[in-house]
Short mmCIF file of C-alpha atoms in Angstrom, two decimals:
data_model
loop_
_atom_site.label_atom_id
_atom_site.label_comp_id
_atom_site.label_asym_id
_atom_site.label_seq_id
_atom_site.Cartn_x
_atom_site.Cartn_y
_atom_site.Cartn_z
CA MET A 6 96.35 89.85 90.65
CA SER A 7 96.41 88.16 87.31
CA GLY A 8 99.32 86.29 86.29
CA ARG A 9 101.03 86.42 89.60
CA THR A 10 103.33 83.37 90.45
CA THR A 11 105.25 83.36 93.62
CA GLY A 12 106.22 86.37 95.69
CA LEU A 13 106.94 89.92 94.31
CA ALA A 14 109.58 88.53 92.02
CA ALA A 15 106.99 88.12 89.23
CA TRP A 16 104.90 90.93 90.38
CA PRO A 17 103.32 93.00 88.85
CA SER A 18 103.10 90.79 85.81
CA THR A 19 100.90 93.21 83.58
CA ALA A 20 100.57 96.87 82.89
CA ASP A 21 97.30 96.84 84.73
CA ASP A 22 98.60 95.10 87.70
CA ALA A 23 101.49 97.74 87.79
CA ASP A 24 99.03 100.55 87.53
CA ARG A 25 97.02 99.21 90.43
CA LEU A 26 100.17 98.73 92.48
CA PHE A 27 101.46 102.10 91.99
CA ALA A 28 97.95 103.74 92.46
CA ALA A 29 97.66 101.91 95.81
CA LEU A 30 101.23 102.85 97.10
CA GLY A 31 100.90 106.30 95.68
CA SER A 32 98.74 107.18 98.68
CA ALA A 33 100.68 108.09 101.83
CA SER A 34 97.85 106.70 103.96
CA ARG A 35 98.12 103.36 102.56
CA ARG A 36 102.01 103.57 102.80
CA GLU A 37 101.59 104.38 106.50
CA ALA A 38 99.24 101.60 107.02
CA LEU A 39 101.68 99.15 105.42
CA ALA A 40 104.39 100.52 107.52
CA GLU A 41 102.49 100.34 110.72
CA LEU A 42 101.30 96.78 110.02
CA GLY A 43 104.94 95.88 109.22
CA ARG A 44 106.09 97.08 112.65
CA ARG A 45 103.70 94.55 114.24
CA ASP A 46 104.13 90.78 114.66
CA ASP A 47 100.51 90.14 115.19
CA PRO A 48 97.43 91.15 113.36
CA ALA A 49 95.93 94.33 114.13
CA GLU A 50 92.44 95.57 115.05
CA VAL A 51 91.41 98.24 112.79
CA ALA A 52 90.66 100.65 115.64
CA ASP A 53 94.01 100.06 117.12
CA LEU A 54 95.82 100.56 113.81
CA ALA A 55 93.75 103.79 113.19
CA ALA A 56 94.76 105.00 116.65
CA SER A 57 98.38 104.30 116.16
CA LEU A 58 98.32 106.05 112.52
CA ALA A 59 96.43 109.07 114.02
CA GLU A 60 99.17 109.50 116.65
CA SER A 61 102.20 109.03 114.28
CA THR A 62 101.37 111.44 111.63
CA ASP A 63 101.50 115.20 111.47
CA ARG A 64 97.93 115.39 110.23
CA PRO A 65 95.22 116.40 112.84
CA ASP A 66 93.10 113.39 111.83
CA ASP A 67 91.28 111.73 114.68
CA ALA A 68 91.45 107.93 115.00
CA ASP A 69 87.69 107.64 114.00
CA GLU A 70 88.41 109.35 110.69
CA VAL A 71 91.49 107.39 110.11
CA ALA A 72 89.38 104.19 110.96
CA VAL A 73 86.75 105.06 108.43
CA ARG A 74 89.29 105.68 105.60
CA LEU A 75 91.24 102.34 106.48
CA TRP A 76 87.97 100.37 106.53
CA HIS A 77 86.35 101.68 103.45
CA ILE A 78 89.23 102.79 101.22
CA ASP A 79 92.85 101.77 102.32
CA LEU A 80 92.48 98.09 103.51
CA PRO A 81 90.20 97.07 100.71
CA LYS A 82 92.72 98.32 98.14
CA LEU A 83 95.64 96.82 99.78
CA ALA A 84 93.64 93.43 100.11
CA ASP A 85 92.81 93.65 96.48
CA LEU A 86 96.48 93.64 95.75
CA GLY A 87 96.99 90.79 97.98
CA LEU A 88 99.08 92.87 100.47
CA VAL A 89 96.93 92.45 103.37
CA THR A 90 94.16 90.20 104.63
CA VAL A 91 91.21 91.55 106.35
CA ASP A 92 88.71 89.66 108.58
CA TYR A 93 85.55 91.44 108.18
CA GLY A 94 83.86 89.84 111.16
CA THR A 95 86.59 90.61 113.77
CA ARG A 96 87.82 93.82 111.98
CA VAL A 97 91.42 92.55 112.10
CA ALA A 98 93.97 93.11 109.34
CA GLU A 99 97.34 91.67 108.71
CA LEU A 100 100.06 91.86 106.22
CA THR A 101 100.54 88.92 103.68
CA PRO A 102 104.16 87.78 102.80
CA ASP A 103 103.95 90.07 99.84
CA GLY A 104 102.59 92.92 102.09
CA ARG A 105 105.68 92.33 104.44
CA HIS A 106 107.91 92.74 101.43
CA ALA A 107 106.04 95.73 100.13
CA ALA A 108 106.09 97.40 103.65
CA ALA A 109 109.94 96.84 103.91
CA VAL A 110 110.50 98.29 100.37
CA THR A 111 108.24 101.25 101.11
CA ALA A 112 109.98 101.73 104.48
CA ARG A 113 113.49 101.84 102.86
CA HIS A 114 112.08 104.33 100.29
CA GLU A 115 110.48 106.55 102.95
CA ASN A 116 113.90 106.49 104.86
CA GLY A 117 115.84 107.55 101.72
CA GLN A 118 117.61 104.32 101.10
#
């Protein structure tokens, strides 16, 4: 993101950055992906992440549908914001330090705190 200095303290720094952040976090599936990655200590294989998300939601999505959405939509948007890193060779994703902060903030919001 342009104009970013250190951590989320100076982020988002422009109206465009804010729009992209709010659009990304406005998606329940992206918030759920951040939360699930935040519960893990290690990077997650996309297939394992998708299986966990498919099990944990009330939606009848199967893990394959969730994996496609993660791979083609959700993870690229989160990576573009610097919240996750994705290894496209091994199909592994993990939170960045900013992503850990965003996951914690999102979890507090989801829990009504």
